[in-house]
Coordinates of C-alpha atoms and ligand atoms in Angstrom, one line a residue:
M10 CA -24.0 -13.8 -3.9
D11 CA -23.9 -12.0 -7.2
K12 CA -20.3 -10.7 -7.2
F13 CA -18.9 -12.4 -10.3
P14 CA -17.1 -12.2 -12.6
Y15 CA -15.7 -9.0 -11.2
E16 CA -17.3 -6.8 -8.6
K17 CA -16.5 -3.1 -9.2
I18 CA -14.8 -1.3 -6.4
N19 CA -16.6 2.1 -7.1
G20 CA -14.6 3.7 -4.3
N21 CA -15.8 1.2 -1.6
F22 CA -13.2 -1.6 -0.9
K23 CA -14.7 -3.0 2.3
G24 CA -15.3 -6.8 2.0
K25 CA -14.5 -6.9 -1.7
D26 CA -12.3 -9.5 -3.4
I27 CA -9.4 -8.0 -5.4
L28 CA -9.1 -10.3 -8.4
S29 CA -8.5 -8.1 -11.4
T30 CA -7.6 -4.5 -12.2
E31 CA -10.9 -4.5 -14.3
Q32 CA -12.6 -3.8 -11.0
F33 CA -11.0 -0.4 -10.7
D34 CA -12.1 3.0 -11.9
I35 CA -10.0 6.2 -11.5
K36 CA -11.9 7.2 -8.3
S37 CA -11.0 3.9 -6.7
V38 CA -7.3 4.1 -7.8
N39 CA -7.1 7.6 -6.4
K40 CA -8.6 6.6 -3.1
L41 CA -6.1 3.7 -2.8
F42 CA -3.2 5.9 -3.7
S43 CA -4.3 8.6 -1.3
E44 CA -4.2 6.0 1.5
T45 CA -0.9 4.6 0.1
R46 CA 0.8 8.0 0.6
K47 CA -0.2 7.9 4.3
M48 CA 1.1 4.3 4.6
A49 CA 4.5 5.3 3.1
I50 CA 4.8 7.9 5.9
I51 CA 4.1 5.2 8.5
A52 CA 6.6 2.8 7.1
K53 CA 9.3 5.4 6.3
N54 CA 9.2 6.7 9.8
A55 CA 9.3 3.1 11.2
K56 CA 6.3 4.1 13.3
R57 CA 4.3 0.9 13.6
S58 CA 0.6 1.6 13.4
N59 CA -2.1 -0.4 15.3
L60 CA -4.7 0.2 12.5
M61 CA -5.0 -3.5 11.9
Q62 CA -4.5 -4.7 15.4
G63 CA -6.6 -7.9 15.9
N64 CA -6.7 -8.6 12.1
I65 CA -5.2 -11.9 10.8
I66 CA -4.2 -12.2 7.1
T67 CA -3.7 -15.7 5.6
L68 CA -1.1 -16.0 2.8
I69 CA -1.6 -19.1 0.7
F70 CA 1.2 -19.3 -1.9
Y71 CA 1.2 -22.3 -4.2
E72 CA 4.0 -20.7 -6.2
P73 CA 7.4 -19.3 -5.2
S74 CA 7.4 -15.6 -4.3
S75 CA 9.8 -13.1 -2.6
R76 CA 8.2 -9.7 -3.1
T77 CA 4.5 -10.4 -3.1
F78 CA 4.7 -12.8 -0.1
G79 CA 7.2 -10.7 1.8
S80 CA 5.4 -7.4 1.2
F81 CA 2.0 -8.7 2.1
A82 CA 3.4 -10.1 5.3
A83 CA 5.3 -6.9 6.1
A84 CA 2.2 -4.8 5.2
A85 CA 0.1 -6.6 7.8
K86 CA 2.8 -6.4 10.4
Q87 CA 3.5 -2.7 9.7
L88 CA -0.2 -2.1 10.7
G89 CA -0.2 -4.3 13.8
G90 CA -1.9 -7.3 12.1
Q91 CA -0.7 -10.9 12.1
T92 CA -0.3 -13.5 9.4
I93 CA -0.9 -17.2 8.9
E94 CA 1.6 -18.2 6.2
L95 CA 1.1 -21.3 4.0
T96 CA 3.7 -22.3 1.4
D97 CA 4.7 -25.6 -0.1
L98 CA 1.1 -26.8 0.5
A99 CA 1.7 -30.1 -1.2
R100 CA 4.0 -31.0 1.7
F101 CA 2.8 -29.0 4.7
S102 CA -1.0 -28.6 4.4
S103 CA -3.7 -31.2 4.5
E104 CA -3.9 -31.0 0.7
A105 CA -1.0 -33.5 1.0
K106 CA -3.6 -35.9 2.5
G107 CA -6.1 -35.2 -0.3
E108 CA -8.1 -32.3 1.1
T109 CA -9.5 -30.1 -1.7
F110 CA -8.6 -26.5 -2.0
E111 CA -12.3 -25.6 -1.7
D112 CA -12.2 -27.1 1.8
T113 CA -8.9 -25.4 2.6
I114 CA -10.4 -22.0 1.7
K115 CA -13.5 -22.6 3.8
V116 CA -11.3 -23.6 6.8
F117 CA -9.0 -20.6 6.6
E118 CA -11.8 -18.1 6.2
A119 CA -12.9 -19.2 9.6
Y120 CA -9.5 -18.2 11.0
C121 CA -8.8 -14.8 9.4
D122 CA -10.0 -11.6 7.9
V123 CA -8.4 -11.7 4.4
I124 CA -6.9 -14.5 2.3
V125 CA -4.2 -13.7 -0.2
I126 CA -3.6 -16.4 -2.8
R127 CA -1.0 -17.1 -5.4
H128 CA -1.4 -20.0 -7.8
P129 CA 0.1 -21.2 -11.1
S130 CA -3.3 -21.8 -12.7
T131 CA -5.1 -18.9 -14.4
G132 CA -8.5 -18.4 -12.8
F133 CA -7.7 -20.3 -9.7
V134 CA -7.9 -17.3 -7.3
Q135 CA -11.3 -16.4 -8.8
K136 CA -12.5 -20.0 -8.1
A137 CA -11.2 -19.6 -4.5
A138 CA -13.2 -16.4 -4.2
E139 CA -16.3 -18.2 -5.4
N140 CA -15.8 -20.6 -2.6
A141 CA -15.3 -18.0 0.1
S142 CA -18.3 -16.5 1.8
F143 CA -17.0 -14.4 4.6
V144 CA -13.6 -12.8 3.8
P145 CA -12.1 -10.9 0.9
I146 CA -9.8 -12.9 -1.4
I147 CA -6.8 -11.1 -2.9
N148 CA -5.2 -12.3 -6.1
A149 CA -1.4 -12.4 -5.6
G150 CA -0.8 -13.7 -9.1
D151 CA -2.7 -16.5 -11.0
G152 CA -1.0 -18.3 -13.8
I153 CA -0.6 -16.1 -16.8
G154 CA -3.8 -14.2 -15.9
E155 CA -3.4 -11.2 -13.6
H156 CA -1.3 -9.8 -10.8
P157 CA -3.4 -6.8 -9.8
T158 CA -1.5 -5.7 -6.6
Q159 CA 1.7 -5.6 -8.6
A160 CA 0.1 -3.4 -11.2
L161 CA -1.3 -1.1 -8.6
A162 CA 2.1 -0.7 -7.1
D163 CA 3.5 -0.1 -10.6
L164 CA 1.0 2.6 -11.4
Y165 CA 1.6 4.2 -8.0
T166 CA 5.4 4.3 -8.9
I167 CA 4.6 5.9 -12.2
E168 CA 2.3 8.5 -10.6
E169 CA 4.9 9.2 -7.9
K170 CA 7.5 10.0 -10.6
F171 CA 5.4 11.8 -13.2
K172 CA 2.7 13.3 -10.8
T173 CA 0.2 11.9 -13.3
S174 CA -0.8 8.6 -14.9
N175 CA -1.9 10.4 -18.1
N176 CA -0.1 11.8 -21.2
L177 CA 2.6 9.2 -20.9
H178 CA 4.2 6.7 -23.3
I179 CA 4.6 3.3 -21.6
V180 CA 6.8 0.8 -23.4
F181 CA 6.5 -2.9 -22.3
F182 CA 9.6 -4.8 -23.4
G183 CA 10.4 -8.5 -23.4
E184 CA 8.4 -11.7 -23.0
L185 CA 4.8 -10.5 -23.0
A186 CA 2.8 -13.6 -23.6
H187 CA 3.0 -15.1 -20.1
Y188 CA 3.7 -12.0 -18.0
R189 CA 0.7 -11.4 -15.8
P190 CA 1.6 -8.0 -14.3
I191 CA 1.4 -6.5 -17.9
N192 CA -2.2 -7.8 -18.3
S193 CA -3.2 -6.0 -15.0
L194 CA -1.2 -2.8 -15.6
A195 CA -2.4 -2.4 -19.2
K196 CA -6.0 -2.6 -18.0
L197 CA -5.3 0.1 -15.4
L198 CA -3.6 2.3 -18.0
A199 CA -6.7 2.0 -20.1
L200 CA -8.5 4.2 -17.6
Y201 CA -6.5 7.2 -18.7
P202 CA -7.5 8.9 -22.0
N203 CA -4.2 10.1 -23.3
I204 CA -2.0 7.1 -22.6
K205 CA 0.2 5.7 -25.4
I206 CA 1.4 2.1 -25.0
S207 CA 4.0 0.2 -27.1
F208 CA 4.5 -3.5 -26.7
V209 CA 7.9 -4.7 -27.9
S210 CA 8.6 -8.4 -27.9
P211 CA 10.1 -11.3 -29.8
A212 CA 7.6 -12.7 -32.3
E213 CA 7.1 -15.9 -30.4
V214 CA 5.9 -14.2 -27.2
V215 CA 3.7 -11.3 -28.2
L216 CA 0.9 -9.7 -26.0
N217 CA -1.9 -12.2 -25.3
A218 CA -5.1 -11.9 -27.3
S219 CA -7.4 -11.1 -24.4
T220 CA -5.4 -8.1 -23.3
R221 CA -5.1 -6.9 -26.9
A222 CA -8.9 -7.2 -27.3
Y223 CA -9.5 -5.4 -24.0
L224 CA -7.3 -2.4 -25.0
K225 CA -9.0 -2.3 -28.5
N226 CA -12.4 -2.3 -26.8
K227 CA -11.4 0.6 -24.6
K228 CA -10.0 2.4 -27.6
V229 CA -6.5 2.7 -26.1
S230 CA -3.7 4.0 -28.3
F231 CA -1.3 1.1 -28.6
Q232 CA 1.1 -0.5 -31.1
E233 CA 3.2 -3.7 -31.2
Y234 CA 6.8 -3.8 -32.3
R235 CA 9.7 -6.2 -32.7
N236 CA 12.5 -3.7 -32.3
I237 CA 13.0 -1.6 -29.2
E238 CA 15.0 1.0 -31.2
D239 CA 11.7 2.0 -32.8
V240 CA 10.3 3.5 -29.6
I241 CA 13.0 3.9 -27.0
S242 CA 13.9 7.6 -27.5
D243 CA 10.2 8.5 -26.9
A244 CA 9.6 6.3 -23.8
D245 CA 8.6 7.8 -20.5
V246 CA 8.5 4.3 -18.9
L247 CA 10.4 1.3 -20.1
Y248 CA 8.8 -1.7 -18.3
V249 CA 11.0 -4.8 -18.8
T250 CA 9.8 -8.4 -18.3
R251 CA 11.4 -11.7 -17.3
V252 CA 11.1 -14.7 -19.6
K253 CA 8.5 -16.8 -17.6
K254 CA 10.4 -20.0 -18.0
E255 CA 7.9 -21.8 -15.7
F256 CA 5.0 -21.2 -18.1
M257 CA 6.6 -22.4 -21.4
S258 CA 8.1 -25.4 -23.1
K259 CA 11.9 -25.9 -22.9
K260 CA 12.0 -25.4 -26.7
L261 CA 10.3 -22.0 -26.5
Y262 CA 12.5 -20.9 -23.6
K263 CA 15.7 -21.7 -25.5
Q264 CA 14.4 -19.6 -28.4
I265 CA 13.6 -16.5 -26.3
Q266 CA 16.3 -16.6 -23.5
G267 CA 18.9 -13.9 -24.0
K268 CA 17.1 -12.3 -26.9
Y269 CA 16.7 -8.9 -25.3
T270 CA 18.8 -6.9 -22.7
V271 CA 18.7 -3.5 -21.3
D272 CA 22.2 -2.1 -21.0
K273 CA 24.1 1.2 -20.9
K274 CA 23.9 1.5 -24.7
L275 CA 20.1 1.3 -24.7
L276 CA 19.9 3.5 -21.6
S277 CA 21.9 6.2 -23.5
K278 CA 19.0 6.5 -26.0
M279 CA 16.4 7.2 -23.2
T280 CA 15.4 10.6 -22.1
K281 CA 16.7 11.9 -18.7
K282 CA 13.2 12.1 -17.2
S283 CA 12.3 8.5 -18.2
I284 CA 12.3 5.5 -15.8
I285 CA 13.0 1.8 -16.1
M286 CA 10.7 -0.6 -14.3
H287 CA 10.7 -4.4 -13.7
A288 CA 8.4 -6.3 -11.3
L289 CA 11.4 -8.6 -10.5
P290 CA 12.8 -11.2 -10.1
R291 CA 15.3 -10.0 -12.8
I292 CA 17.5 -12.7 -14.4
D293 CA 19.7 -11.3 -17.3
E294 CA 17.3 -9.0 -19.1
I295 CA 18.6 -5.9 -17.3
S296 CA 22.4 -5.5 -17.0
R297 CA 23.5 -4.8 -13.5
E298 CA 25.7 -2.0 -14.8
I299 CA 22.6 0.3 -14.9
D300 CA 21.2 -0.5 -11.4
D301 CA 22.7 2.7 -9.9
D302 CA 21.3 5.0 -12.6
P303 CA 18.6 7.2 -11.1
R304 CA 16.2 6.1 -13.9
A305 CA 16.4 2.5 -12.7
V306 CA 13.5 2.3 -10.1
Y307 CA 13.1 -1.5 -10.0
L308 CA 15.1 -2.2 -6.9
K309 CA 14.2 1.1 -5.3
S310 CA 10.8 2.8 -5.2
Q311 CA 9.0 0.1 -7.2
V312 CA 9.8 -2.5 -4.5
R313 CA 9.0 -0.2 -1.5
N314 CA 5.7 0.9 -3.2
G315 CA 4.6 -2.7 -3.3
M316 CA 4.5 -2.8 0.5
Y317 CA 2.8 0.6 0.8
V318 CA 0.1 -0.2 -1.7
R319 CA -0.6 -3.5 0.0
M320 CA -0.8 -1.8 3.4
A321 CA -3.5 0.5 2.1
L322 CA -5.3 -2.3 0.3
L323 CA -5.4 -4.6 3.4
A324 CA -6.7 -1.7 5.6
L325 CA -9.4 -0.8 3.0
V326 CA -10.7 -4.3 2.3
T327 CA -10.9 -5.0 6.1
G328 CA -12.8 -1.7 6.6
R329 CA -10.1 -0.4 8.9
I330 CA -10.1 2.6 6.6
P331 CA -13.7 3.5 5.5
Ligands
LIG406 N1 6.9 -9.1 -8.5 C1 6.6 -10.4 -8.0 O1 5.5 -10.8 -8.1 O2 7.7 -10.9 -7.4 P1 7.6 -12.3 -6.6 O3 7.3 -13.4 -7.6 O4 8.9 -12.5 -5.9 O5 6.5 -12.2 -5.6

């Protein structure tokens, strides 16, 4: 089957793997978000739907996760679907006895309608998709590569707030080198002609070369900075990142940890209409003193939207929504 490296969505999600935001055009984003708005109404009214009754979704998580795992499981259940949930595979799956992941994928596609995978190795989920013949594979985060469903939820959050994804200044702030949601979100933002992006990071953990090259190729207006004070007063969105300790040496972690914080002082320099985002988990990079500020959306709409977007995505890839 000729579906690699990335099959474009082109407004038709049915049966397609979701591996990278490079697969999306504006039409596909709009279709997903239109369905997401309907899913938000279902979930907010606690009216369980039977749209995915009879569907089984397998969640295979080789890495810890609260939101992505929990929201995919909740999304399936909100729509009447069921889940098979595999975590800690080294102990509880037959991979502990030496079974290859290729065989694991072939087995589970016989049991279900969609497989959602998180793995610490970049490119692993694409390899899984190359092995699957019958069901869509969804990337729930692969190494320092991509996290497309997080980025789709983030873009939905931005659109919900500003009623557009265009004519905005997005500031990414923190450890950028290993932070996969940024790779995926930057590629989505590149779809919009009047977006301005600023990447602010310590010198040791700047934006990775492939995302920088992608943005240059798409002629996106972006700049890189060391100092948040250079851009904060003009930011519409301040997107803060966690230091991805699990993907770096102890030495590098010690150099970066505690180097940047968002607190009340920084918040006072932001406009009233701006928002602060974070994919979470948050460690110490955002002070808890600002959690109740209306601009802080990370523990509020950004989390809820993760479930709504995943509800829409599951219904679309299974063909329950045409
Ligand atoms: N945002 C996110 O991916 O969080 P989890 O690691 O908890 O899934």
